[in-house]
PDB file of C-alpha atoms in Angstrom:
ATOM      1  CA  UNK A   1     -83.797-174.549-187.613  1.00 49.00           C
ATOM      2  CA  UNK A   2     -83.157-175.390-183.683  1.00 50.00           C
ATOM      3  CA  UNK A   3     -84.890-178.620-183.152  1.00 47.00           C
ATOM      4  CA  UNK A   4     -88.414-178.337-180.951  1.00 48.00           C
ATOM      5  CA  UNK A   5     -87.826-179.295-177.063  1.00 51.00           C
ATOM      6  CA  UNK A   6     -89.947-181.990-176.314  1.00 50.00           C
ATOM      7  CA  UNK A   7     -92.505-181.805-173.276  1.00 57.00           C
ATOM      8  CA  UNK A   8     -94.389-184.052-172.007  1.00 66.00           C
ATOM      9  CA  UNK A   9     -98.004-184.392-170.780  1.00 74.00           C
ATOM     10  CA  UNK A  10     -98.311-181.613-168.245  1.00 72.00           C
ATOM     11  CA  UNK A  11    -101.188-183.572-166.709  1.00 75.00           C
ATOM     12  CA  UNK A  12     -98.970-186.521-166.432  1.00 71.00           C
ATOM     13  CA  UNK A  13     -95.877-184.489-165.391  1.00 67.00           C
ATOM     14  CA  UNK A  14     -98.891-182.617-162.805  1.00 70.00           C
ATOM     15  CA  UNK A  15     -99.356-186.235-161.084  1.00 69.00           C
ATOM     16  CA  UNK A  16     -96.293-187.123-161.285  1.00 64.00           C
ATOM     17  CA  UNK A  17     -95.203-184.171-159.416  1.00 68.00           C
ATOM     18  CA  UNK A  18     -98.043-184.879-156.829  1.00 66.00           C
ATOM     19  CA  UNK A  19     -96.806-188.310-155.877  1.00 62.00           C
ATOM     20  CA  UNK A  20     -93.242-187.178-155.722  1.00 55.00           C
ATOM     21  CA  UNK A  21     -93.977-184.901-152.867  1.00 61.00           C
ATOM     22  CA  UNK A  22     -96.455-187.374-151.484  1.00 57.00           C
ATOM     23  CA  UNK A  23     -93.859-190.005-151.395  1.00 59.00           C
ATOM     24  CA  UNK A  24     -90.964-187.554-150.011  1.00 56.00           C
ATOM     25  CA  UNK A  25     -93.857-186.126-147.235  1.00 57.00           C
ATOM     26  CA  UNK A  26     -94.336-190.161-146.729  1.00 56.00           C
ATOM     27  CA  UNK A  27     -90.610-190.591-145.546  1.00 58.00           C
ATOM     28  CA  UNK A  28     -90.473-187.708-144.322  1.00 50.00           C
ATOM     29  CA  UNK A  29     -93.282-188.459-141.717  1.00 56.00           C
ATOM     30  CA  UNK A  30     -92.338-192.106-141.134  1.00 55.00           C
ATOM     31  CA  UNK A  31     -88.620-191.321-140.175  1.00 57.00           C
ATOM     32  CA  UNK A  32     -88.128-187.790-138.771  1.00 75.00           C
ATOM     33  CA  UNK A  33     -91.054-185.992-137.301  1.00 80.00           C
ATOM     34  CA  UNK A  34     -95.117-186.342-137.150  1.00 86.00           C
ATOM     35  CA  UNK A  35     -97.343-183.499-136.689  1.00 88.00           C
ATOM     36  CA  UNK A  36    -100.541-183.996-134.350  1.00 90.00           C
ATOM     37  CA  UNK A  37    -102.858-181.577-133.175  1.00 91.00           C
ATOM     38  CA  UNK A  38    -104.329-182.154-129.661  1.00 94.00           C
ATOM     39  CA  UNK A  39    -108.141-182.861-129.941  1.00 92.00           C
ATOM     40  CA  UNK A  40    -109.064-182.841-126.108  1.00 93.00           C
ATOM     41  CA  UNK A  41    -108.311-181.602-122.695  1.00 94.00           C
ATOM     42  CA  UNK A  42    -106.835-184.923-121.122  1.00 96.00           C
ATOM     43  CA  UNK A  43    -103.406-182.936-121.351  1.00 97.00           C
ATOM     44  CA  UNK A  44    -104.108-179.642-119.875  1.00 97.00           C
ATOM     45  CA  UNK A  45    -102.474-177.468-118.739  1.00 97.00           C
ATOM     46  CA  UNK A  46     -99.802-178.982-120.647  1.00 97.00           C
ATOM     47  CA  UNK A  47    -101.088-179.416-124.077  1.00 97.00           C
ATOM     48  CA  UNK A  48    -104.268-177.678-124.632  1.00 97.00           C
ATOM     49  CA  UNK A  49    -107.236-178.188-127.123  1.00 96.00           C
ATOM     50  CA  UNK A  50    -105.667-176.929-130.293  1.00 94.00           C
ATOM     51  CA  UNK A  51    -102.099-176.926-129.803  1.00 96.00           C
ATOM     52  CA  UNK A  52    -100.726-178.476-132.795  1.00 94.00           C
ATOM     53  CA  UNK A  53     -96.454-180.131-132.271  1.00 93.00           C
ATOM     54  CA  UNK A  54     -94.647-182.098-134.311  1.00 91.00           C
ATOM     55  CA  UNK A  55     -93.515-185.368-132.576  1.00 93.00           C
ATOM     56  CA  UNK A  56     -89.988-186.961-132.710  1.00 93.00           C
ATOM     57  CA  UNK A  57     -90.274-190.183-134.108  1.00 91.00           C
ATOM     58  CA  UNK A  58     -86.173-190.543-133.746  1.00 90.00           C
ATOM     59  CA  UNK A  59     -86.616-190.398-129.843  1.00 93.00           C
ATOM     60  CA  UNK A  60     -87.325-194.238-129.436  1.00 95.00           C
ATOM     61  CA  UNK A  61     -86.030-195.718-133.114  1.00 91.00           C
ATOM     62  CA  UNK A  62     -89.006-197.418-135.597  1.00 90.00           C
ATOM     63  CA  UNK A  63     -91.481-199.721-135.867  1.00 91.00           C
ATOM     64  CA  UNK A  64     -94.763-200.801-137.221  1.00 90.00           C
ATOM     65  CA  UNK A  65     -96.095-198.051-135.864  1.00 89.00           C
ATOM     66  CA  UNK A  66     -93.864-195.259-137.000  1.00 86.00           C
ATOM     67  CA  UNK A  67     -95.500-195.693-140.015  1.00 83.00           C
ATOM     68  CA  UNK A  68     -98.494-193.387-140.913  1.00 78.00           C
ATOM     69  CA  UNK A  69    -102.383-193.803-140.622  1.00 77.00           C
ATOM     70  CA  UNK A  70    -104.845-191.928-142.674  1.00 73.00           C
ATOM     71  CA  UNK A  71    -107.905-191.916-140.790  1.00 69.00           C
ATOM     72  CA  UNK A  72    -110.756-189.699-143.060  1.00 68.00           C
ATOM     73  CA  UNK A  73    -113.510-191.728-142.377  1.00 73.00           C
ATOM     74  CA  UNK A  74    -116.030-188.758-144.256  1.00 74.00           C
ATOM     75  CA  UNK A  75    -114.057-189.442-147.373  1.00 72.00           C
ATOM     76  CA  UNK A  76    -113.852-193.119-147.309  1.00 76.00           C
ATOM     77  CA  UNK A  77    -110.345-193.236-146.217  1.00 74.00           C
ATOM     78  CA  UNK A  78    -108.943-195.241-143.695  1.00 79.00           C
ATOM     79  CA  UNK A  79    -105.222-196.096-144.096  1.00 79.00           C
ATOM     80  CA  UNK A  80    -103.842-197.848-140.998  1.00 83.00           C
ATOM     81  CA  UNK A  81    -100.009-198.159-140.152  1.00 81.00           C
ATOM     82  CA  UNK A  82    -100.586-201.905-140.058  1.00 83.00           C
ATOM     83  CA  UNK A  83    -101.484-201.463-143.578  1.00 81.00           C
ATOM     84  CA  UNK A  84     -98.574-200.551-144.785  1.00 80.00           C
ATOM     85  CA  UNK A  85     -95.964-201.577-142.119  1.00 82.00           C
ATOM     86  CA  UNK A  86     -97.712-204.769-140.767  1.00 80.00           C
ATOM     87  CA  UNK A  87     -94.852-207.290-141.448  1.00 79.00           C
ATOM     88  CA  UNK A  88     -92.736-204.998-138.789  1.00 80.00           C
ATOM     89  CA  UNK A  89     -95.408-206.107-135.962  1.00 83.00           C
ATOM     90  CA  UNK A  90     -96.131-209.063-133.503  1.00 81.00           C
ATOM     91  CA  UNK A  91     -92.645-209.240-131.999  1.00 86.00           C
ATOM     92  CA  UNK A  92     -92.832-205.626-129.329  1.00 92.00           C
ATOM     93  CA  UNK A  93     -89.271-204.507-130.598  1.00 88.00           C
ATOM     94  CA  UNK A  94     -87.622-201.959-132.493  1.00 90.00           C
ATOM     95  CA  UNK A  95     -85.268-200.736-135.364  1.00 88.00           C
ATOM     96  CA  UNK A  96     -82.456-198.794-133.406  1.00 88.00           C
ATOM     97  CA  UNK A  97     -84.619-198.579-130.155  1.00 84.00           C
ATOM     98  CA  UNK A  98     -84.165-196.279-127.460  1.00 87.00           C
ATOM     99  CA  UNK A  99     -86.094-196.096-124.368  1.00 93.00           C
ATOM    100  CA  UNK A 100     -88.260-193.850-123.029  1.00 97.00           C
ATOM    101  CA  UNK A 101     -87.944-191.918-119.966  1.00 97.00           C
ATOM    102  CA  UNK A 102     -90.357-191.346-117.338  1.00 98.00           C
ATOM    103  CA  UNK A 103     -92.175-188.046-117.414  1.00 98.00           C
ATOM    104  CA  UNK A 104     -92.208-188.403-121.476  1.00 98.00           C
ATOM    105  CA  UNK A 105     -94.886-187.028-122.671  1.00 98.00           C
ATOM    106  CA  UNK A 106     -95.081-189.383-125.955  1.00 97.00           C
ATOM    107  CA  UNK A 107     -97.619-190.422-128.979  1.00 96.00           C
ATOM    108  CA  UNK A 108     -98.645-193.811-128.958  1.00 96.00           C
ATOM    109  CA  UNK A 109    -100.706-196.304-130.718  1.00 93.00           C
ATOM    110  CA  UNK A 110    -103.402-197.584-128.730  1.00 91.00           C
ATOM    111  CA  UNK A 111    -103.140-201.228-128.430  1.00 90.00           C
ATOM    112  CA  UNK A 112    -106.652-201.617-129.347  1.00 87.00           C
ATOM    113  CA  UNK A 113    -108.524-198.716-131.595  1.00 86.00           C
ATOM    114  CA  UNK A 114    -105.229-198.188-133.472  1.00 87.00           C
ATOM    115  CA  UNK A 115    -105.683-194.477-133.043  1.00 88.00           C
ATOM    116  CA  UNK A 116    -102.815-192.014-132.114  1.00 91.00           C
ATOM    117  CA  UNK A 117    -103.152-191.076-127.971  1.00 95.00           C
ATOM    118  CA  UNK A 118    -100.708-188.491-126.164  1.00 96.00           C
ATOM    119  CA  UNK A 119    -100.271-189.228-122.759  1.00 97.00           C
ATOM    120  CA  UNK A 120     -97.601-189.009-119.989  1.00 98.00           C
ATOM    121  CA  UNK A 121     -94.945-191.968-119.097  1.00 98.00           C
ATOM    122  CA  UNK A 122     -95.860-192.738-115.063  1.00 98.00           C
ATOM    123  CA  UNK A 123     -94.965-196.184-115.172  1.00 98.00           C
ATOM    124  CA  UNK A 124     -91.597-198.504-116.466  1.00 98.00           C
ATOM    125  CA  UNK A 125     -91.551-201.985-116.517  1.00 98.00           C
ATOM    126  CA  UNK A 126     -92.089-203.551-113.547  1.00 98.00           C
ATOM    127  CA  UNK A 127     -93.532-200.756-111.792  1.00 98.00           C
ATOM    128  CA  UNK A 128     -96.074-200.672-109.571  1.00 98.00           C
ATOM    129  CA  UNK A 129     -98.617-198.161-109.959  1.00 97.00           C
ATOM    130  CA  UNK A 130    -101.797-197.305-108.100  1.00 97.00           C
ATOM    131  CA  UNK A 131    -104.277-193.841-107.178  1.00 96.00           C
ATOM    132  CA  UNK A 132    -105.131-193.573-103.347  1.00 96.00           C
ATOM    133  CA  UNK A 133    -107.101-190.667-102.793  1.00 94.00           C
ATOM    134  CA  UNK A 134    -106.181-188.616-105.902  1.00 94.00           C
ATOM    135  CA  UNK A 135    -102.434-189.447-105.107  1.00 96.00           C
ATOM    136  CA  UNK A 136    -100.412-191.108-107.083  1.00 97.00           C
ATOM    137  CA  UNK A 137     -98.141-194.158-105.496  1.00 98.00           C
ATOM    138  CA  UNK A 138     -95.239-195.647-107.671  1.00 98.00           C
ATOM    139  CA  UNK A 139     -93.722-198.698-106.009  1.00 98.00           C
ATOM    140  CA  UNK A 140     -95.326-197.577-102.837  1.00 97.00           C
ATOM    141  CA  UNK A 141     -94.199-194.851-102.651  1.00 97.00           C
ATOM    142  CA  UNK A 142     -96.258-191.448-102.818  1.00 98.00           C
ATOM    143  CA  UNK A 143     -94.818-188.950-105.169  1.00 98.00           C
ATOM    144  CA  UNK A 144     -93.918-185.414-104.423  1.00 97.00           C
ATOM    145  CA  UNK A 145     -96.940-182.876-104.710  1.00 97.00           C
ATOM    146  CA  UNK A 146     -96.844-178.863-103.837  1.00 98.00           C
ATOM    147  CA  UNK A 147    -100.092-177.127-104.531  1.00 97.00           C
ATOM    148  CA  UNK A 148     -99.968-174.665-107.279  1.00 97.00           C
ATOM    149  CA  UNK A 149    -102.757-172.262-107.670  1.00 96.00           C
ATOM    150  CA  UNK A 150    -105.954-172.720-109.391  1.00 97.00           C
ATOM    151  CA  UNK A 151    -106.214-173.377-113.173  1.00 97.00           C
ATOM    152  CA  UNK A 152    -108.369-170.742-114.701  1.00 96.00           C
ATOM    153  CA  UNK A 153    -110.533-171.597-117.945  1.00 95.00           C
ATOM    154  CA  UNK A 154    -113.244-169.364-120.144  1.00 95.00           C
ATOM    155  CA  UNK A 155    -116.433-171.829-119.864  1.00 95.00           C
ATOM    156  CA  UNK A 156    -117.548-171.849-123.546  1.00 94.00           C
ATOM    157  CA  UNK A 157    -117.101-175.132-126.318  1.00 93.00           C
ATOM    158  CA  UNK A 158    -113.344-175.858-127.970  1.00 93.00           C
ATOM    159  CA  UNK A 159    -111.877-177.298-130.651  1.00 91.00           C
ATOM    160  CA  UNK A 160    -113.478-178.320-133.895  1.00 90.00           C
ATOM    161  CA  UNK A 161    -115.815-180.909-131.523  1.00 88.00           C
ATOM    162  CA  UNK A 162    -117.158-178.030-129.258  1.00 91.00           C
ATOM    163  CA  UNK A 163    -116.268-179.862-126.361  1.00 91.00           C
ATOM    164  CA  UNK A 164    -116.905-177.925-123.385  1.00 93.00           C
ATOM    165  CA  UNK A 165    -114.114-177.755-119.983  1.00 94.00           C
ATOM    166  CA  UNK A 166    -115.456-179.472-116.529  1.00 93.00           C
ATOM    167  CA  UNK A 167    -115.147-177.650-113.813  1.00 95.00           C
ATOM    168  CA  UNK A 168    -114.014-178.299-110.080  1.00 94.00           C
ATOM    169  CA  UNK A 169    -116.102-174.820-108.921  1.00 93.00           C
ATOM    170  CA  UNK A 170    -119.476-176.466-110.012  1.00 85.00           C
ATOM    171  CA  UNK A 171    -121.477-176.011-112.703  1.00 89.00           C
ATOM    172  CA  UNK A 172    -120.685-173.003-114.786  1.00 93.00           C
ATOM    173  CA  UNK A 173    -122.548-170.714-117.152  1.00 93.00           C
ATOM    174  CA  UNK A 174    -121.069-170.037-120.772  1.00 93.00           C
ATOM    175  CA  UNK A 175    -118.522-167.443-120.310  1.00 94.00           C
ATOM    176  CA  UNK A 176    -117.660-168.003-116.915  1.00 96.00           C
ATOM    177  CA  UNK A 177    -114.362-168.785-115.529  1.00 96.00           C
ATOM    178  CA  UNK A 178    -113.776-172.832-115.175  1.00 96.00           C
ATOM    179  CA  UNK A 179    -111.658-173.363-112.357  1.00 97.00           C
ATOM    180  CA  UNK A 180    -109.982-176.588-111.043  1.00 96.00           C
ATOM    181  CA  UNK A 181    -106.940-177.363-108.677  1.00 96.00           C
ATOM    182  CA  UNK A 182    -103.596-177.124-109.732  1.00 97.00           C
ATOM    183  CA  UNK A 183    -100.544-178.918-108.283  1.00 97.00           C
ATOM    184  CA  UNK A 184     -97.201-179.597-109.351  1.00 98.00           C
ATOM    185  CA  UNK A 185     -96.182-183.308-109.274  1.00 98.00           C
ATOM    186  CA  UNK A 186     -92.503-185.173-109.163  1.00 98.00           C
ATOM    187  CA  UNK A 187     -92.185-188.033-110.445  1.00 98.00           C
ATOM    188  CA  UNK A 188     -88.680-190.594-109.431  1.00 97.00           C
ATOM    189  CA  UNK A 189     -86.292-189.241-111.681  1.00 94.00           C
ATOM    190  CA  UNK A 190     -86.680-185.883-110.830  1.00 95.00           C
ATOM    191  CA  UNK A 191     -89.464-184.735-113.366  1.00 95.00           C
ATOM    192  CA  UNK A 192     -91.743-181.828-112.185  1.00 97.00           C
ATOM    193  CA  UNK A 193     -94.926-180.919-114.213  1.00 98.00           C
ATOM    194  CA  UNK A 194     -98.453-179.544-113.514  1.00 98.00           C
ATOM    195  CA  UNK A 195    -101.677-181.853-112.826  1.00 98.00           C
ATOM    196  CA  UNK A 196    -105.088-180.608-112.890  1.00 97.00           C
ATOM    197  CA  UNK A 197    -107.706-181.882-110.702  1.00 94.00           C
ATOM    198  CA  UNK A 198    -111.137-181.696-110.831  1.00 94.00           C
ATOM    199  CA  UNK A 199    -113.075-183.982-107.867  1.00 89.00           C
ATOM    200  CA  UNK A 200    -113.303-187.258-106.042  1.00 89.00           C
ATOM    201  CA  UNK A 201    -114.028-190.195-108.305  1.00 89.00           C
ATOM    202  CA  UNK A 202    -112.929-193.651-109.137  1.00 89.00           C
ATOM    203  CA  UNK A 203    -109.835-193.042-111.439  1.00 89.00           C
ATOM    204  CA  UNK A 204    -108.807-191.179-107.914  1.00 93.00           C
ATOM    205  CA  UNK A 205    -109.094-195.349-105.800  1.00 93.00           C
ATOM    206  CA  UNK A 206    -107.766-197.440-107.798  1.00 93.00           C
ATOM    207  CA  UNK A 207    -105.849-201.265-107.315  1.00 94.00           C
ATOM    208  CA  UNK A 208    -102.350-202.126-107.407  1.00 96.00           C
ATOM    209  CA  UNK A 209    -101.074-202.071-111.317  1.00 96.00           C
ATOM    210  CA  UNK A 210     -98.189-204.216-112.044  1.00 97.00           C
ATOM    211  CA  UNK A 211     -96.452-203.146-115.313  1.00 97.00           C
ATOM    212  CA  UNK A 212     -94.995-205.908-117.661  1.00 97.00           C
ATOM    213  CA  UNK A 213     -92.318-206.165-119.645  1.00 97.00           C
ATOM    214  CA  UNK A 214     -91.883-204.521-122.483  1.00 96.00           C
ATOM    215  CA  UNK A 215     -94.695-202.458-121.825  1.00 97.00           C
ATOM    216  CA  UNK A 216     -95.347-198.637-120.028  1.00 98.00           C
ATOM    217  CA  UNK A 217     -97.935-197.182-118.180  1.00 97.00           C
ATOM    218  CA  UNK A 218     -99.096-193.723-119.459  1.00 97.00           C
ATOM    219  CA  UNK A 219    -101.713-190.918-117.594  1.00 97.00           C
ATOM    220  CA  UNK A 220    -102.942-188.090-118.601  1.00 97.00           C
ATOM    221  CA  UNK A 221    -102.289-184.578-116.851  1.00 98.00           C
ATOM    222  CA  UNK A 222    -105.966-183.016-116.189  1.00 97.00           C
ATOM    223  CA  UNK A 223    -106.214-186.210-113.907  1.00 95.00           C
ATOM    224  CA  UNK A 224    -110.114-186.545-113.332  1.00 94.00           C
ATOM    225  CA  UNK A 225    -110.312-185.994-117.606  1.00 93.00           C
ATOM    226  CA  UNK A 226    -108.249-188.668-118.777  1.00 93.00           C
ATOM    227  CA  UNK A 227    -108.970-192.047-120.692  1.00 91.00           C
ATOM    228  CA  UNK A 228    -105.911-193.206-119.927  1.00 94.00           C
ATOM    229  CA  UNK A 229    -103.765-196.811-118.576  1.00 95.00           C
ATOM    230  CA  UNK A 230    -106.014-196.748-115.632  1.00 92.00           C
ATOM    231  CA  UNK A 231    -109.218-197.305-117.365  1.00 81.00           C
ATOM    232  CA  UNK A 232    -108.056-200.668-118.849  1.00 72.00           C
ATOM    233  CA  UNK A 233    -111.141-202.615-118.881  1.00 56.00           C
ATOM    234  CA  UNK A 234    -113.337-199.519-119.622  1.00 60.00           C
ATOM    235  CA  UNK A 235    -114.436-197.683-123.441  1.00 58.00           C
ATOM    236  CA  UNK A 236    -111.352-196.155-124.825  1.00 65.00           C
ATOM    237  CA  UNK A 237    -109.084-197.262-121.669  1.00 76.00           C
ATOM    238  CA  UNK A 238    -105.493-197.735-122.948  1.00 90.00           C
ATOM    239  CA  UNK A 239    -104.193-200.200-120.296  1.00 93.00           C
ATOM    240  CA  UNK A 240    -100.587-201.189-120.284  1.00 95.00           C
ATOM    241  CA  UNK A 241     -99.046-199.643-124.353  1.00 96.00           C
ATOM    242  CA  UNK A 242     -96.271-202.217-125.481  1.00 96.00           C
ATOM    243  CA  UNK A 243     -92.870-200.869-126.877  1.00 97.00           C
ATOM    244  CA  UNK A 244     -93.541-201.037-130.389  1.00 95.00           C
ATOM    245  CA  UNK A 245     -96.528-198.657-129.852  1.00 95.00           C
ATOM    246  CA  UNK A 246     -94.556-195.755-129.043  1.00 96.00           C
ATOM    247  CA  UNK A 247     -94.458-193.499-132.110  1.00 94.00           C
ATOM    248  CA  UNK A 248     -92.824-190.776-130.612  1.00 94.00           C
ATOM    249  CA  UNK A 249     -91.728-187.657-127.814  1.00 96.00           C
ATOM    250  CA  UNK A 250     -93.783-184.602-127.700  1.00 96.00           C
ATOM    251  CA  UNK A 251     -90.703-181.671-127.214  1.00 93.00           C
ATOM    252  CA  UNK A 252     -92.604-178.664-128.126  1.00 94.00           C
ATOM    253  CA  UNK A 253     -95.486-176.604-129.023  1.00 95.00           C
ATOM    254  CA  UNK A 254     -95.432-174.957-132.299  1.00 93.00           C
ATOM    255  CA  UNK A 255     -98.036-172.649-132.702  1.00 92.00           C
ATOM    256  CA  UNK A 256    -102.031-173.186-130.845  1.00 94.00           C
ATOM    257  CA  UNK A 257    -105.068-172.194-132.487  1.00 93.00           C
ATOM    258  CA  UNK A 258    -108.297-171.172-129.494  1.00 91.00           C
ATOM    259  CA  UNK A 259    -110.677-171.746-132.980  1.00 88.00           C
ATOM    260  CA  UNK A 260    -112.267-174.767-134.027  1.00 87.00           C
ATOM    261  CA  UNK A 261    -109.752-174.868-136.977  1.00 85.00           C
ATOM    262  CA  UNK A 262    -105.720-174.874-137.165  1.00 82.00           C
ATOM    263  CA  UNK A 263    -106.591-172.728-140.121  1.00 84.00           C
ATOM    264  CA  UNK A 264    -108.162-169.725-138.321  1.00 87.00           C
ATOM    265  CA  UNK A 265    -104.682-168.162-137.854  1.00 87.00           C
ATOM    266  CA  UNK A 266    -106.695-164.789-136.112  1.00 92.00           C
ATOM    267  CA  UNK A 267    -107.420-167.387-132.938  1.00 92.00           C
ATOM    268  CA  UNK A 268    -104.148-168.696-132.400  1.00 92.00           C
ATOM    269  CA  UNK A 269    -102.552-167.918-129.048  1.00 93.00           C
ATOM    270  CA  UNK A 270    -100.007-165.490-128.887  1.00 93.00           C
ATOM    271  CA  UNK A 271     -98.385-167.490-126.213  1.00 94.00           C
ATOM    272  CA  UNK A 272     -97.482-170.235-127.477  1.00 95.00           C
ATOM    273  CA  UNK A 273     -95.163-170.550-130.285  1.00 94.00           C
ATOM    274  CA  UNK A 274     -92.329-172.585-129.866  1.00 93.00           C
ATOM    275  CA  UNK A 275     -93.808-173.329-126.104  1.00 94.00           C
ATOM    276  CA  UNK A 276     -91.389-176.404-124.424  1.00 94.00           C
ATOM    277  CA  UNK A 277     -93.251-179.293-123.136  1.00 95.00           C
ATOM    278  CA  UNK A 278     -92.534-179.617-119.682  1.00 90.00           C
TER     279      UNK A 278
END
C-alpha cells in the first residue's frame, strides 16, 4: 500500500498563508510603491476627491517614514511608521537618498499628526517664500502666471466625508455649477501646472518664509483650500516637512471613483485611468 501524504492543519496552513502575503504586501509597500487615495480637494484640479495613485517610494530612497502606518481608529488600530521603523528617525537623512525636485507633487509625513499629506514642492532649502496678493514670490521673485479659464464643479457632497466644493461664484445651491478661477503657474525650473483660486484671504498676504536646511516647503494647488506650509502655527498647518518625511512622488492617477467608496466601480471616472500628474 502507497504510504498516506501527510497534511497539515489547514487552519494553521490558512494563517500561515495569511501572514505570508501580509508580510510580502509589507515589503512590498515599504520599498516599491504605496497606494493613497486623495480624501480632499486641497489638490484640485490636479488630484481630485477620489482619485486613488500609487506613490513611488524609490523616488527619494528610505527612511523611517517609508515604512507603513495603519491608522483604523473604528477598529482599535493604530499602527504608526515610528512603530515599526522608529530606530531609522531623529537624524533627517536617508538610505540611498535622492532629492526632490520642485514642482513634485509628493506624500509626506506631517511633522506633527504623523498622518500621510500630498502636497506640491514650492520651496528648496534656503528659499524664500512668501503670498502677496494671491501671488506667489520665490526669492523675490514673482512666478509666471497666464489665466486659464474657469474651473467648473457639480455643487453636491464628495468623497466618503460628504465634503462639499467652495465656490468663487458665491454661494451655490446643490446641483449647481461651482466655479472658481483657474490659472496656470511656473515655477523656476520650468514646471507649469494649474492653481485654483477661490477669493481674497489671509493664506493670499502672507510674511517672508525662510526655508531651512534639510527641509521643503510644500502648497497645495486649489490655493484658498489648502492646509498647507503656510499655515504653520495654525490646526493641521504643515510648516516647513524635513527630508526624512518625504515618503514618496505622486506620477500618476490610476483609476478615480466620483462615489463615496473606491469600491463603487459604476462612479469611477471614465477619464482618468492612467491620468499623468502634471
Amino acid at each position: 500500500m502507497a504510504a498516506k501524504e501527510k497534511t497539515g492543519n489547514p487552519i494553521v496552513e490558512t494563517i500561515k498563508t495569511i501572514v505570508y502575503a501580509l508580510l510580502i504586501a509589507g515589503i512590498f509597500r515599504t520599498l516599491f510603491f504605496q497606494p493613497f487615495w486623495i480624501p480632499s480637494g486641497s489638490m484640485k484640479p490636479t488630484l481630485l476627491i477620489g482619485d486613488f495613485l500609487f506613490v513611488n517610494k524609490m523616488a527619494y530612497g528610505y527612511s523611517y517614514a517609508s515604512c507603513p502606518s495603519l491608522m483604523m481608529p473604528r477598529f482599535g488600530i493604530e499602527i504608526d511608521a515610528k512603530d515599526i521603523c522608529g530606530w531609522a528617525d531623529g537624524e533627517n537623512t536617508r538610505l540611498w537618498g535622492g532629492d526632490p525636485e520642485r514642482g513634485d507633487v509628493v506624500v509626506f509625513r506631517h511633522p506633527v499628526s504623523g498622518r500621510d499629506y500630498i502636497k506640491r514642492l514650492i520651496g528648496m532649502p534656503g528659499d524664500t517664500i512668501q503670498m502677496k496678493a494671491g501671488l506667489l514670490h520665490i526669492n523675490d521673485a514673482p512666478v509666471k502666471v497666464v489665466d486659464d479659464g474657469v474651473f467648473s464643479e457639480v455643487m453636491e457632497p464628495q468623497g466618503p466625508q460628504g465634503v462639499r466644493p467652495r465656490c468663487e461664484n458665491g454661494p451655490v445651491g446643490n446641483g449647481g455649477a461651482c466655479e472658481k478661477g483657474r490659472q496656470l503657474e511656473t515655477l523656476p525650473g520650468g514646471t507649469t501646472h494649474a492653481i485654483l483660486n477661490i477669493g481674497n484671504q489671509q493664506s493670499d498676504r502672507t510674511g517672508t518664509y525662510t526655508v531651512p536646511e534639510g527641509h521643503y516647503f510644500f502648497m497645495g494647488d486649489n490655493r484658498d483650500n489648502s492646509a498647507d506650509s503656510r499655515l504653520a502655527q495654525q490646526v493641521n498647518g504643515v510648516g516647513f516637512v524635513p527630508y526624512e518625511n518625504l515618503i514618496g512622488r505622486a506620477d500618476r492617477v490610476m483609476f478615480s471613483s466620483a462615489g463615496r467608496s473606491m469600491l463603487f466601480f459604476w462612479t469611477w471616472r471614465g477619464d482618468r485611468f492612467f491620468e499623468k500628474i502634471e
